[in-house]
CSV table of C-alpha atoms in Angstrom, one decimal:
chain,number,residue,atom,x,y,z
A,398,PRO,CA,113.8,47.6,-125.9
A,399,VAL,CA,117.2,47.0,-127.5
A,400,GLU,CA,116.2,49.2,-130.4
A,401,GLN,CA,115.2,51.9,-128.0
A,402,ALA,CA,118.7,51.7,-126.3
A,403,ILE,CA,120.3,51.9,-129.7
A,404,HIS,CA,118.5,55.1,-130.4
A,405,ASP,CA,118.4,57.1,-127.3
A,406,GLU,CA,122.0,56.9,-125.9
A,407,LEU,CA,125.1,58.0,-127.6
B,649,MET,CA,117.6,62.8,-120.3
B,650,ASN,CA,119.0,63.0,-116.8
B,651,ILE,CA,121.8,65.2,-115.4
B,652,PHE,CA,124.3,62.3,-115.3
B,653,ARG,CA,123.8,61.5,-119.0
B,654,LEU,CA,124.0,65.2,-119.9
B,655,ALA,CA,127.2,65.6,-117.8
B,656,GLY,CA,128.6,62.5,-119.4
B,657,ASP,CA,127.9,63.7,-122.9
B,658,MET,CA,129.4,67.1,-122.2
B,659,THR,CA,132.5,65.5,-120.7
B,660,HIS,CA,132.8,63.4,-123.8
B,661,LEU,CA,132.4,66.5,-125.9
B,662,ALA,CA,135.0,68.3,-123.8
B,663,SER,CA,137.5,65.5,-124.3
B,664,VAL,CA,137.1,65.7,-128.1
B,665,LEU,CA,137.5,69.5,-128.0
B,666,VAL,CA,140.7,69.2,-125.9
B,667,LEU,CA,142.1,66.8,-128.4
B,668,LEU,CA,141.1,68.9,-131.3
B,669,LEU,CA,142.6,72.0,-129.6
B,670,LYS,CA,145.9,70.2,-129.2
B,671,ILE,CA,145.9,68.9,-132.8
B,672,HIS,CA,144.4,71.8,-134.6
B,673,THR,CA,146.0,74.7,-132.7
B,674,ILE,CA,149.3,73.4,-131.4
B,675,LYS,CA,149.6,71.1,-134.5
B,676,SER,CA,150.8,68.3,-132.3
B,677,CYS,CA,149.6,64.8,-131.6
B,678,ALA,CA,152.5,63.9,-129.3
B,679,GLY,CA,151.4,61.2,-126.9
B,680,ILE,CA,148.2,60.5,-128.8
B,681,SER,CA,147.6,57.0,-130.0
B,682,LEU,CA,146.5,56.8,-133.6
B,683,LYS,CA,145.4,53.2,-133.0
B,684,THR,CA,142.9,54.3,-130.3
B,685,GLN,CA,141.6,57.2,-132.5
B,686,GLU,CA,141.1,54.7,-135.4
B,687,LEU,CA,139.2,52.4,-133.1
B,688,TYR,CA,137.0,55.2,-131.9
B,689,ALA,CA,136.2,56.1,-135.6
B,690,LEU,CA,135.2,52.4,-136.1
B,691,VAL,CA,133.2,52.5,-132.8
B,692,PHE,CA,131.1,55.5,-133.9
B,693,ALA,CA,130.8,54.3,-137.5
B,694,SER,CA,129.3,51.0,-136.4
B,695,ARG,CA,127.2,52.4,-133.7
B,696,TYR,CA,125.5,55.3,-135.6
B,697,LEU,CA,124.4,53.3,-138.6
B,698,ASP,CA,120.9,54.6,-138.0
B,699,ILE,CA,121.8,58.2,-137.9
B,700,PHE,CA,119.9,59.1,-141.1
B,701,THR,CA,117.2,56.5,-140.9
B,702,HIS,CA,115.9,56.9,-137.3
B,703,TYR,CA,115.4,60.3,-135.9
B,704,VAL,CA,115.4,60.6,-132.1
B,705,SER,CA,116.0,64.2,-131.3
B,706,PHE,CA,117.9,67.2,-132.6
B,707,TYR,CA,120.4,66.8,-129.7
B,708,ASN,CA,121.1,63.1,-130.6
B,709,THR,CA,121.6,63.8,-134.3
B,710,VAL,CA,123.9,66.7,-133.7
B,711,MET,CA,126.0,64.9,-131.1
B,712,LYS,CA,126.3,61.8,-133.3
B,713,LEU,CA,127.5,64.0,-136.2
B,714,ILE,CA,130.0,65.7,-133.9
B,715,PHE,CA,131.4,62.4,-132.6
B,716,LEU,CA,131.6,60.9,-136.1
B,717,GLY,CA,133.1,64.0,-137.7
B,718,SER,CA,135.6,64.6,-135.0
B,719,ALA,CA,136.7,60.9,-134.8
B,720,PHE,CA,137.4,60.8,-138.6
B,721,SER,CA,139.0,64.2,-138.7
B,722,ILE,CA,141.4,63.4,-135.9
B,723,VAL,CA,142.5,60.3,-137.7
B,724,TRP,CA,142.9,62.3,-140.9
B,725,TYR,CA,145.0,64.9,-139.1
B,726,ILE,CA,147.4,62.3,-137.6
B,727,ARG,CA,147.7,60.4,-140.8
B,728,ARG,CA,147.7,63.2,-143.4
B,729,HIS,CA,148.4,66.6,-142.0
B,730,LYS,CA,152.1,67.3,-142.7
B,731,LEU,CA,152.8,69.1,-139.5
B,732,VAL,CA,150.7,67.0,-137.1
B,733,ARG,CA,151.9,63.7,-138.4
B,734,ARG,CA,155.5,64.6,-137.7
B,735,SER,CA,154.8,64.6,-134.0
B,736,TYR,CA,153.1,61.2,-134.1
B,737,ASP,CA,155.0,58.7,-132.0
B,738,LYS,CA,154.8,55.8,-134.4
B,739,ASP,CA,157.5,53.7,-132.8
B,740,HIS,CA,155.8,53.5,-129.4
B,741,ASP,CA,152.2,53.2,-130.7
B,742,THR,CA,152.5,49.6,-131.8
B,743,PHE,CA,149.3,48.0,-130.5
B,744,ARG,CA,147.8,45.7,-133.2
B,745,HIS,CA,144.2,46.6,-134.3
B,746,TYR,CA,143.1,43.0,-135.0
B,747,PHE,CA,144.0,41.9,-131.4
B,748,ILE,CA,141.2,44.2,-130.3
B,749,VAL,CA,138.8,44.3,-133.3
B,750,LEU,CA,138.5,40.6,-134.0
B,751,PRO,CA,137.7,39.4,-130.5
B,752,CYS,CA,135.1,42.1,-130.2
B,753,LEU,CA,133.5,41.1,-133.5
B,754,ILE,CA,133.4,37.5,-132.5
B,755,LEU,CA,132.0,38.3,-129.1
B,756,ALA,CA,129.3,40.5,-130.7
B,757,LEU,CA,128.3,37.6,-133.0
B,758,LEU,CA,128.1,35.3,-130.0
B,759,ILE,CA,126.6,37.6,-127.3
B,760,HIS,CA,123.9,40.1,-128.3
B,761,GLU,CA,120.3,40.9,-127.5
B,762,LYS,CA,119.0,40.2,-130.9
B,763,PHE,CA,120.6,38.8,-134.1
B,764,THR,CA,120.0,41.5,-136.6
B,765,PHE,CA,122.7,43.4,-138.5
B,766,ARG,CA,122.1,46.7,-136.6
B,767,VAL,CA,122.0,45.2,-133.2
B,768,VAL,CA,125.1,43.1,-133.7
B,769,MET,CA,127.0,46.1,-135.1
B,770,TRP,CA,125.8,48.2,-132.1
B,771,THR,CA,126.9,45.4,-129.7
B,772,PHE,CA,130.3,45.3,-131.5
B,773,SER,CA,130.7,49.0,-131.0
B,774,LEU,CA,130.0,48.6,-127.3
B,775,TYR,CA,132.7,45.9,-126.9
B,776,LEU,CA,135.1,47.8,-129.0
B,777,GLU,CA,134.6,51.1,-127.2
B,778,ALA,CA,135.2,49.3,-123.9
B,779,VAL,CA,138.8,48.4,-124.9
B,780,ALA,CA,139.6,51.1,-127.5
B,781,ILE,CA,141.5,53.1,-124.9
B,782,LEU,CA,144.1,50.3,-124.4
B,783,PRO,CA,146.6,51.4,-127.1
B,784,GLN,CA,146.4,55.0,-125.6
B,785,LEU,CA,147.1,53.8,-122.1
B,786,VAL,CA,150.0,51.6,-123.3
B,787,LEU,CA,151.4,54.6,-125.2
B,788,LEU,CA,151.2,56.8,-122.1
B,789,GLN,CA,153.0,54.2,-120.0
B,790,ARG,CA,155.7,53.8,-122.6
B,791,THR,CA,156.5,57.4,-123.3
B,792,ARG,CA,156.3,58.4,-119.7
B,793,ASN,CA,156.1,62.0,-120.7
B,794,ILE,CA,152.5,63.1,-120.6
B,795,ASP,CA,151.7,66.7,-121.4
B,796,ASN,CA,148.9,68.6,-119.8
B,797,LEU,CA,146.4,68.3,-122.7
B,798,THR,CA,146.9,64.6,-123.2
B,799,GLY,CA,146.5,63.9,-119.5
B,800,GLN,CA,143.3,66.0,-119.5
B,801,TYR,CA,142.0,64.3,-122.6
B,802,VAL,CA,142.3,60.8,-121.1
B,803,PHE,CA,140.9,62.0,-117.8
B,804,LEU,CA,137.8,63.5,-119.5
B,805,LEU,CA,137.2,60.3,-121.5
B,806,GLY,CA,137.3,58.3,-118.2
B,807,ALA,CA,135.1,60.7,-116.5
B,808,TYR,CA,132.5,60.5,-119.3
B,809,ARG,CA,132.4,56.7,-118.8
B,810,ALA,CA,132.0,57.0,-115.1
B,811,LEU,CA,129.1,59.5,-115.5
B,812,TYR,CA,127.4,57.1,-117.9
B,813,ILE,CA,127.4,54.4,-115.2
B,814,LEU,CA,125.6,56.9,-112.8
B,815,ASN,CA,123.2,57.6,-115.7
B,816,TRP,CA,122.4,53.8,-116.0
B,817,VAL,CA,121.9,53.5,-112.2
B,818,TYR,CA,119.5,56.5,-112.3
B,819,ARG,CA,117.6,55.1,-115.3
B,820,TYR,CA,117.4,51.7,-113.6
B,821,PHE,CA,115.5,53.2,-110.6
B,822,THR,CA,113.4,55.7,-112.6
B,823,GLU,CA,112.4,53.8,-115.7
B,824,PRO,CA,110.5,50.5,-115.8
B,825,HIS,CA,112.2,47.6,-117.4
B,826,TYR,CA,115.4,49.4,-118.0
B,827,VAL,CA,117.9,46.5,-118.0
B,828,HIS,CA,120.8,46.3,-120.5
B,829,TRP,CA,123.4,43.9,-119.2
B,830,ILE,CA,125.6,44.0,-122.3
B,831,THR,CA,125.8,47.8,-122.1
B,832,TRP,CA,126.4,47.9,-118.4
B,833,ILE,CA,129.1,45.2,-118.2
B,834,SER,CA,131.1,46.5,-121.1
B,835,GLY,CA,130.7,50.1,-119.7
B,836,LEU,CA,131.9,48.9,-116.3
B,837,ILE,CA,134.9,47.2,-117.8
B,838,GLN,CA,135.7,50.3,-119.8
B,839,THR,CA,135.6,52.5,-116.7
B,840,LEU,CA,137.7,50.1,-114.7
B,841,LEU,CA,140.4,50.3,-117.3
B,842,TYR,CA,140.8,53.9,-116.3
B,843,ALA,CA,141.2,53.1,-112.6
B,844,ASP,CA,144.9,53.0,-112.6
B,845,PHE,CA,145.2,56.2,-114.7
B,846,PHE,CA,142.7,58.0,-112.4
B,847,TYR,CA,144.8,57.0,-109.4
B,848,TYR,CA,148.0,58.6,-110.8
B,849,TYR,CA,146.1,61.6,-112.2
B,850,PHE,CA,144.7,62.5,-108.8
B,851,GLN,CA,148.1,61.8,-107.1
B,852,SER,CA,149.8,64.3,-109.5
B,853,TRP,CA,147.0,66.8,-109.0
B,854,LYS,CA,147.1,66.5,-105.2
B,855,ASN,CA,150.9,66.8,-105.0
B,856,ASN,CA,151.0,69.3,-107.8
B,857,VAL,CA,153.6,67.4,-109.8
B,858,LYS,CA,153.8,66.4,-113.4
B,859,LEU,CA,151.6,63.3,-114.3
B,860,GLU,CA,153.7,60.3,-114.9
B,861,LEU,CA,152.7,56.6,-115.1
B,862,PRO,CA,155.0,54.0,-113.6
B,863,ALA,CA,156.6,51.6,-116.0
């Protein structure tokens, strides 16, 4: 999940 | 992508454009803190480490390139451009970088979701972004003479953060398991730092007088 957050918001 | 996130990104983009307009067209960086701009360059450099290795969407990649490119070019303008740098208020912009960068780095090493280089750097960028506006706010308070574009620039930056909070609230209720305490708390602190500025911004707007922060 943390990797997901890294990727999808700016 | 929800409407709050899009509005937040567009507000962020608008803030950068307002600042570039001031610097590029008027050739002035009066009232702008170089320290804050350098901190933003560091924020984006440490956050977008994955820009060429992990593709999310065309939108994300373009926005990342814009924020990185604009952050570094603004720093370049203030430091190197012979007209722009003349208007830089060096004597009032005295905030020390390491007072901000070092605590953020230590905090990121201590509090993070996962101990990997990328996640720690990303967390560092969140903490740093939360407080990167401080030198700018201090400069505004010291010079007491805030021109229109500078006032709008800071207002748009604050609005962008407030919209991101609405985006997180929306995502929390619409996406399963969307919980990011570190992002939320640092984002909330970042937005609260603007509270004072917002108050005086709206006062000046309501009473139609020039924006001025009390000493």
